[in-house]
XYZ file of C-alpha atoms in Angstrom:
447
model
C -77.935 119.756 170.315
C -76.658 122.721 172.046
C -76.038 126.267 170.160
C -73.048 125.562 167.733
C -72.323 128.664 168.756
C -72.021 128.052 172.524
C -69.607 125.089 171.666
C -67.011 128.077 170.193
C -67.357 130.723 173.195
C -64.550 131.082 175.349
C -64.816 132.471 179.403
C -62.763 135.105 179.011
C -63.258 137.095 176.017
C -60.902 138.397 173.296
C -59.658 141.538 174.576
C -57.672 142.481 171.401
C -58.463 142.398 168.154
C -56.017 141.688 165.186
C -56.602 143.446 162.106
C -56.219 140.956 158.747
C -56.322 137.566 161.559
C -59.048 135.204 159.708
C -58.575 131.802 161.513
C -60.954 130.205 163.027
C -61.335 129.231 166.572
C -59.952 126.046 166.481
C -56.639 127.324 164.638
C -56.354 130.117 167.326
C -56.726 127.003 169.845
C -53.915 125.178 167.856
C -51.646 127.799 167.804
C -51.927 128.698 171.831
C -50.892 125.095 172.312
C -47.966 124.840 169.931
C -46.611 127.895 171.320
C -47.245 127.264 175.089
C -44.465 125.988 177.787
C -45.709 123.420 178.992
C -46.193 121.637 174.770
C -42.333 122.594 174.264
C -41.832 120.773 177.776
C -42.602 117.457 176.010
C -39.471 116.761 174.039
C -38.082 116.538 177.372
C -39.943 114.441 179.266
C -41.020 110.070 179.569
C -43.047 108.366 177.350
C -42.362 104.625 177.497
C -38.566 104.655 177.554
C -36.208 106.760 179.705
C -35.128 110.653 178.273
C -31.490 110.625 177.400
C -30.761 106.597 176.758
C -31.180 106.910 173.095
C -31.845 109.102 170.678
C -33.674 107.387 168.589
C -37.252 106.345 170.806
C -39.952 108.584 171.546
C -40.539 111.474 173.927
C -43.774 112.504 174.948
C -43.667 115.190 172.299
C -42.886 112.733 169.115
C -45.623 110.897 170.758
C -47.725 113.533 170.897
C -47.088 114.151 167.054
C -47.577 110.791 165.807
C -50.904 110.790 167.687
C -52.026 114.060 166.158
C -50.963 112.593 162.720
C -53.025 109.138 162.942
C -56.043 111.381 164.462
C -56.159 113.829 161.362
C -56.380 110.105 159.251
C -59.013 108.977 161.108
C -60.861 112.475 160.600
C -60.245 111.656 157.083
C -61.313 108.198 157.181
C -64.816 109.446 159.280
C -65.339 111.892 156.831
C -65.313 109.210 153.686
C -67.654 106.769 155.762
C -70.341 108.921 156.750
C -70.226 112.289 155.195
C -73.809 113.722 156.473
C -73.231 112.658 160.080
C -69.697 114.361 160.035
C -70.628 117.588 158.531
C -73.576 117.369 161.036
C -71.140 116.750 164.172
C -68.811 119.707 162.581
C -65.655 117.476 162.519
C -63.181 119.563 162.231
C -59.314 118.284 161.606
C -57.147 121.371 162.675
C -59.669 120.339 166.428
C -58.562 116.882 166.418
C -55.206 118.142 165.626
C -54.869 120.554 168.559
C -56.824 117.611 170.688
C -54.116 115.292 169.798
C -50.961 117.782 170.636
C -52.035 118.886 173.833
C -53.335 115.303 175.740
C -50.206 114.927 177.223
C -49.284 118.449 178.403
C -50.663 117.780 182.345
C -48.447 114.416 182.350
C -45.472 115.056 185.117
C -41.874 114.106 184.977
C -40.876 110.456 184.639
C -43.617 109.048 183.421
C -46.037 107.158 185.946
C -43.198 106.985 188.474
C -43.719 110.923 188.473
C -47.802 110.700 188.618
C -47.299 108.293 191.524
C -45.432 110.803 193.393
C -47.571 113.280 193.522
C -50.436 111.718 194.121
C -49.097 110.478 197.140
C -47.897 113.813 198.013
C -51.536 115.313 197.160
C -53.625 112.523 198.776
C -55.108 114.917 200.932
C -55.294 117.664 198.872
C -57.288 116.231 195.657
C -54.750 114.083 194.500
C -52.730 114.074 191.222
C -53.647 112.335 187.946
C -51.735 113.879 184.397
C -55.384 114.548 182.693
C -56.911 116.745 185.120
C -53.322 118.398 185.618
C -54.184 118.799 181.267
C -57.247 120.466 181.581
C -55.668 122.920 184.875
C -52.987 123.759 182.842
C -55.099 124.695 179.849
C -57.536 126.749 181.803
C -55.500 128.215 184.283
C -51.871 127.905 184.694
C -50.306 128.277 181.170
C -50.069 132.300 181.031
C -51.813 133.347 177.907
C -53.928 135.468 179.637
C -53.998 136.665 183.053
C -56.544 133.705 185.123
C -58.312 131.581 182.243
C -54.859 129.901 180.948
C -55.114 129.330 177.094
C -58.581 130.021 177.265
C -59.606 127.608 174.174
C -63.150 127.553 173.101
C -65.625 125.308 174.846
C -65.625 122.360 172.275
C -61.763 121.887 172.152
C -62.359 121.856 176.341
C -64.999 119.198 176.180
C -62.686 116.836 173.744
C -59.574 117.075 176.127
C -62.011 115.234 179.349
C -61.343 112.308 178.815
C -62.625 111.576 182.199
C -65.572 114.203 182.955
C -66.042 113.711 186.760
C -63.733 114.690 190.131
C -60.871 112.508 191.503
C -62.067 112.870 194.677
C -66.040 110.997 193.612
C -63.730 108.491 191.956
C -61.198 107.399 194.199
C -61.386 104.000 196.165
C -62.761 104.630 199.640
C -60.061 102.315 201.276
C -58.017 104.879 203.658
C -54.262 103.933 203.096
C -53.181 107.148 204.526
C -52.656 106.521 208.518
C -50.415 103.356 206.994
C -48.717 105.773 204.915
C -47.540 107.299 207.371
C -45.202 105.602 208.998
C -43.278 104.533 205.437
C -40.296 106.358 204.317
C -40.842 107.676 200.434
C -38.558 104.722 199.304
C -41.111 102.114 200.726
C -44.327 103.728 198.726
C -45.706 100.980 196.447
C -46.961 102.409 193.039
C -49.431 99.491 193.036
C -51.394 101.331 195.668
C -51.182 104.981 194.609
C -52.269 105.204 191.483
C -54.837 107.065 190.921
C -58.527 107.086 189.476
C -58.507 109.231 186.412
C -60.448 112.433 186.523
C -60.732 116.199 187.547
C -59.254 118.076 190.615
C -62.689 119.828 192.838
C -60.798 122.911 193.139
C -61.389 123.380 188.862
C -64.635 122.623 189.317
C -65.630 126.541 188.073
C -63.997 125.762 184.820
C -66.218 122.691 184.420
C -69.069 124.011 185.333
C -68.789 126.430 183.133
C -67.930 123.788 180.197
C -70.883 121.778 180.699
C -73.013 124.415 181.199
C -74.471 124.756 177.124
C -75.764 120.434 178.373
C -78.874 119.952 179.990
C -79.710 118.743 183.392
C -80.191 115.108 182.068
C -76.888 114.984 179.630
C -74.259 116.480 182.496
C -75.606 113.992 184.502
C -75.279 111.035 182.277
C -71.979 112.180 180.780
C -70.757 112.372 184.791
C -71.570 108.974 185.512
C -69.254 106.093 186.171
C -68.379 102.693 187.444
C -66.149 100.928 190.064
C -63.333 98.843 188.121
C -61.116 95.699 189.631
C -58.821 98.232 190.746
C -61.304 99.958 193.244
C -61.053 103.390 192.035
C -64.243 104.238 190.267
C -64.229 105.188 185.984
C -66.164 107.514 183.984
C -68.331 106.093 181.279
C -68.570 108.900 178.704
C -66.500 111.056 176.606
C -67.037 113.641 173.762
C -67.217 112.713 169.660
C -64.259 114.935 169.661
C -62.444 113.582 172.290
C -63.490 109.250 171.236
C -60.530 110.405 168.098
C -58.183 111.824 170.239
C -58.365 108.759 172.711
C -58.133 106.172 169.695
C -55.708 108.172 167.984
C -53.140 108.356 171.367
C -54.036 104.160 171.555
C -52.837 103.723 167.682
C -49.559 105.523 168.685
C -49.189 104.005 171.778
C -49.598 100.164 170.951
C -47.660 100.173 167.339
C -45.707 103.260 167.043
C -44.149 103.039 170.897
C -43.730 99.165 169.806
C -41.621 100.035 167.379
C -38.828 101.375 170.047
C -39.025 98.638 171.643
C -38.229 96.430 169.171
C -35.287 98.001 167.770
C -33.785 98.831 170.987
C -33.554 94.858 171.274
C -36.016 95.353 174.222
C -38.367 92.636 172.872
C -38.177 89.376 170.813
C -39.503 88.194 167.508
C -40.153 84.442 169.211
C -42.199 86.529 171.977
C -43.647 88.888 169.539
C -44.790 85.918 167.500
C -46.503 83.608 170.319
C -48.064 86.706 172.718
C -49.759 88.977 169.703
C -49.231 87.271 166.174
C -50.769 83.753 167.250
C -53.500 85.283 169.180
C -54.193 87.861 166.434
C -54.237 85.085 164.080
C -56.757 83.358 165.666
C -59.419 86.224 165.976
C -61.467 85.626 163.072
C -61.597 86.847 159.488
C -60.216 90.419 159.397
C -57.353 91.562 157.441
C -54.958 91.842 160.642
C -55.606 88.088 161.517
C -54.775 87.215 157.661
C -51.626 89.446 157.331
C -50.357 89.437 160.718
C -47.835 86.550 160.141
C -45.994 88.553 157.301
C -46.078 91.642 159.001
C -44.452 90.212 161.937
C -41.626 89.579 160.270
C -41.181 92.451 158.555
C -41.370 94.219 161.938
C -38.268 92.496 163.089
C -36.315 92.346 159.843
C -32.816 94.164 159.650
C -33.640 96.063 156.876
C -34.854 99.417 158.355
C -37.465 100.116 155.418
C -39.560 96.745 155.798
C -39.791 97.691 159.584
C -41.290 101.118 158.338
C -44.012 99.515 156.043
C -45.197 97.119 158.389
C -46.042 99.888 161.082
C -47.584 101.450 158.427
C -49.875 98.940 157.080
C -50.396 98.091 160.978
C -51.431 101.718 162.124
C -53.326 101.790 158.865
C -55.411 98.777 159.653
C -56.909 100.597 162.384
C -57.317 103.748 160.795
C -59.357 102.315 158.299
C -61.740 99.886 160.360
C -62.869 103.050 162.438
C -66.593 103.511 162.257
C -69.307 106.262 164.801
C -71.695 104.606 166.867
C -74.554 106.290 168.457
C -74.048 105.511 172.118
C -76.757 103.744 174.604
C -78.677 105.628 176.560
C -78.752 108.269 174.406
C -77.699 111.852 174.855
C -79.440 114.836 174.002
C -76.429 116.422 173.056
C -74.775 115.189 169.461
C -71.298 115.472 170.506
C -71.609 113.004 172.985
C -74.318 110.982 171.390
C -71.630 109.930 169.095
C -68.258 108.291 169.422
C -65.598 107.151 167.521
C -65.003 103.388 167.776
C -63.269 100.310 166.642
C -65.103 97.270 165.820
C -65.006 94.372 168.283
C -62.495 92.472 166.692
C -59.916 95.262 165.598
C -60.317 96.437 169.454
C -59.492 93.026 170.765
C -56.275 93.041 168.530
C -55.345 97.067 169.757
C -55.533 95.368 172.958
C -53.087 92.649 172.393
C -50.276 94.993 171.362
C -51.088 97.216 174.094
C -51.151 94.294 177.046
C -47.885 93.274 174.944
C -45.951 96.895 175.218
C -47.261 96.960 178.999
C -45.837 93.499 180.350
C -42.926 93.310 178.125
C -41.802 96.898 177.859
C -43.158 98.883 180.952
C -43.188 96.468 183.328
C -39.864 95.379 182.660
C -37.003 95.422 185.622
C -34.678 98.015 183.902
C -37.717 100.345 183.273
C -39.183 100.275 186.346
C -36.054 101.005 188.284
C -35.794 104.511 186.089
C -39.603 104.857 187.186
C -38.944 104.206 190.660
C -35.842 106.338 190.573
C -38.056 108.894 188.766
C -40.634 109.070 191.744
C -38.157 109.381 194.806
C -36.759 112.394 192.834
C -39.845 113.759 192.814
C -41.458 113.006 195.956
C -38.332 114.401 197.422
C -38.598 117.886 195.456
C -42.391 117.746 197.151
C -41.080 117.238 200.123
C -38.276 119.890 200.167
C -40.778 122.790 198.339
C -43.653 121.988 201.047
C -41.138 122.350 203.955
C -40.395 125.950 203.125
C -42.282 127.421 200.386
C -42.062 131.007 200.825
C -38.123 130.569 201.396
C -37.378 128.068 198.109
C -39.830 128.511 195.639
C -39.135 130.856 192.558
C -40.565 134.191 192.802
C -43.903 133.346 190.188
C -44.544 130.177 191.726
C -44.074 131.560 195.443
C -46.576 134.818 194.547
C -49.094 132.099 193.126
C -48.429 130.179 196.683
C -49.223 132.684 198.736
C -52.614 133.531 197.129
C -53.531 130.261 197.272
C -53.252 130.134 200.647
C -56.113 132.056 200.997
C -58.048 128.827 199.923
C -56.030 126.242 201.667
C -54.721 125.250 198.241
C -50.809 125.950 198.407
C -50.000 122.310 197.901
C -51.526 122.219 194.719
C -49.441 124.978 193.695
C -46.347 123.142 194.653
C -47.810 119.869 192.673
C -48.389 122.282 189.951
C -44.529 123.716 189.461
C -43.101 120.172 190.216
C -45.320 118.481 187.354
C -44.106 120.836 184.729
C -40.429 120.308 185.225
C -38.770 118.060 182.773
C -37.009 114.982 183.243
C -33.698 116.272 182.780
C -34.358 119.533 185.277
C -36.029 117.879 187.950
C -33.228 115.387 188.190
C -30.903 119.035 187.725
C -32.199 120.678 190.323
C -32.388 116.754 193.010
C -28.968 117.403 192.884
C -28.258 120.988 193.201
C -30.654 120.497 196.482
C -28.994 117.105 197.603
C -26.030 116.229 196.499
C -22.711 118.500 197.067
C -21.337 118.491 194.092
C -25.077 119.559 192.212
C -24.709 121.835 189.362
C -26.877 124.900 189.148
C -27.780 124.722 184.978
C -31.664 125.196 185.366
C -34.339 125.804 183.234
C -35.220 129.747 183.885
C -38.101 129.014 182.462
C -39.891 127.674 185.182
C -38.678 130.243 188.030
């Protein structure tokens, strides 16, 4: 294992000191994120279901919360199971917490209608994908200090890549581009722009320097990967830290963002019962498959508080059946010989509720129109930014242009400004540029 102390260095380092400040690096890392723009940005923007049709279902923030929530009970959990190997890895809860917050900061407006977007609009600049826009944000555009971004300590780093390798090794080699471009925006099909999940090259300093405490052998292991079905190419690896995080954001996204769904009328109990209970049911003998049947109804009883326990005992059924598993081929490096996992069983039944929320939630009609609505907005904004930079963008943005023209990377500076818009300002300012009777009301924030 690397230097513990390595894991806690930062690139830049502390330039002032405060006299009486005793946290420790993780809580410093905690608080940059709380108190950064692009957090605060969340409560505004997409998670499942449209900002601004109810006030009841969750943002990307309250998503982000509930996340960081089930992630400090699996610390908990860990920690109870196997108390040498924790205190060994150094799990730390105020990390997991922090990890938790911030692993939806890079994600742009409107939800995967927005990522879509701009990854068209960046396909030949590096593309666009909302976890490597995490990690740029974090290390270099959120202005804590001066070029490093929040500049959080190595480990918290390594547990937000969830995908350690470059977008550019990853993507599918099929060139869709020369058809591309004879479509209009409105005829871009999100089926073929999505895109592989990983790193933009032009961080590659910052990861470099993150991976530099691994040897030779680990970075390369760690960076390896796999085509899928869907052509693009998919990282095998992630960090101890990060395995939480990742099973933490799957908890809240399968059960909690279920739970919107369900009282929103979105979904019903006679398809709830025969597409996850039944097949649930018929896994094999774990408490889920025994107590599914009452839970499901009390999921889609009127009274508000059996609704509540049952997402409780749910989320807590996967909390609990968490164990660490030392990964195959082994690493030299303990934070990513170890992960987080669910059993076999318990993963199979995460996956039914989250193949559930996909088809019947996302994928459905009235959704996917605010999605595809979501993604002309912004591929228009990319469109109207990259015509005339110097002229329309605000003055930070345009002095961060213009030195990144220097390196033939002034698109990614537009991507950058249009990804951390809200929903709500993005649409805002669409209108102000397009339609005549646009209000002004914008977010000064991001000028």
């Amino acid at each position: 294992m690397a230097d513990n102390q390595a894991w806690l260095e930062r690139v830049q380092q502390q330039s002032s000191q405060r006299e009486g400040d005793h946290r420790t690096p993780f809580q410093r890392d905690k608080a940059r994120i709380l108190h950064s723009a692009a957090f605060r940005r969340l409560q505004a923007k997409t998670q499942v279901l449209g900002v601004g049709i109810s006030d009841f279902y969750r943002t990307r923030l309250t998503h982000s919360l509930e996340a960081s929530q089930i992630g400090q009970g699996i610390a908990a959990q860990l920690r109870s199971k196997f108390p040498d190997l924790t205190l060994e890895l150094g799990l730390n809860d105020t990390l997991i917490e922090a990890l938790c917050l911030s692993h939806d900061i890079g994600h742009p407006p409107f939800g995967h209608g927005g990522e879509v977007a701009l990854n068209y609009k960046m396909r030949e600049q590096g593309g666009f994908e909302g976890n490597g826009q995490t990690f740029r944000i974090v290390t270099k555009l959120e202005p804590y200090t001066a070029d490093s971004g929040m500049n959080l300590s190595r480990r918290t780093l390594l547990g937000l890549i969830k995908y350690p390798n470059y977008i550019d090794v990853l993507k599918h080699k099929k060139v869709l581009e020369p058809i591309s471009q004879t479509l209009s925006h409105r005829q871009i099909q999100a089926s073929q722009w999505h895109p592989p999940k990983g790193l933009y090259l032009c961080d590659s300093k910052m990861f470099d320097w993150l991976l530099a405490p691994l040897s030779a052998q680990d970075k390369s292991l760690f960076m390896s990967f796999k085509p899928t079905v869907s052509g693009h190419s998919k990282t095998q690896y992630k960090s101890f830290d990060c395995s939480i995080m990742e099973l933490a954001d799957d908890i809240a996204y399968g059960i909690h963002d279920l739970e919107d769904a369900i009282v929103m009328g979105i979904v019903t109990q006679s398809q709830f019962m025969q597409e996850v209970a039944e097949p649930i049911a018929a896994l094999g003998d774990i408490w889920l498959s025994k107590n599914i049947m009452p839970l499901s109804a009390k999921l889609f009883s009127h009274e508000h508080h059996e609704r509540k326990d049952a997402i409780g005992a749910l989320v807590n059924s996967f909390i609990t059946c968490i164990e660490i598993e030392d990964l195959e081929p082994a690493f030299d490096e303990s934070l990513l010989k170890y992960n987080a996992v669910f059993p076999p069983l318990y993963q199979q039944a995460l996956s039914v509720f989250k193949r559930y929320v996909f088809n019947r939630v996302i994928l459905k009609p009235d959704i996917q129109l605010l999605e595809y609505k979501g993604q002309q907005i912004v591929m228009e904004l990319f469109e109207a930014f990259s015509s005339d930079p110097i002229r329309l963008l605000p003055e930070n943005t345009r002095q961060r242009y213009k030195s990144a023209l220097t390196e033939n990377n002034g698109q990614r500076v537009i991507s950058d400004y249009i990804s951390g818009m809200t929903d709500g300002f993005a649409s805002r300012l669409y209108s102000s540029l397009f339609l005549p009777s646009g209000q002004a009301g914008l977010d000064k924030s991001l000028f």
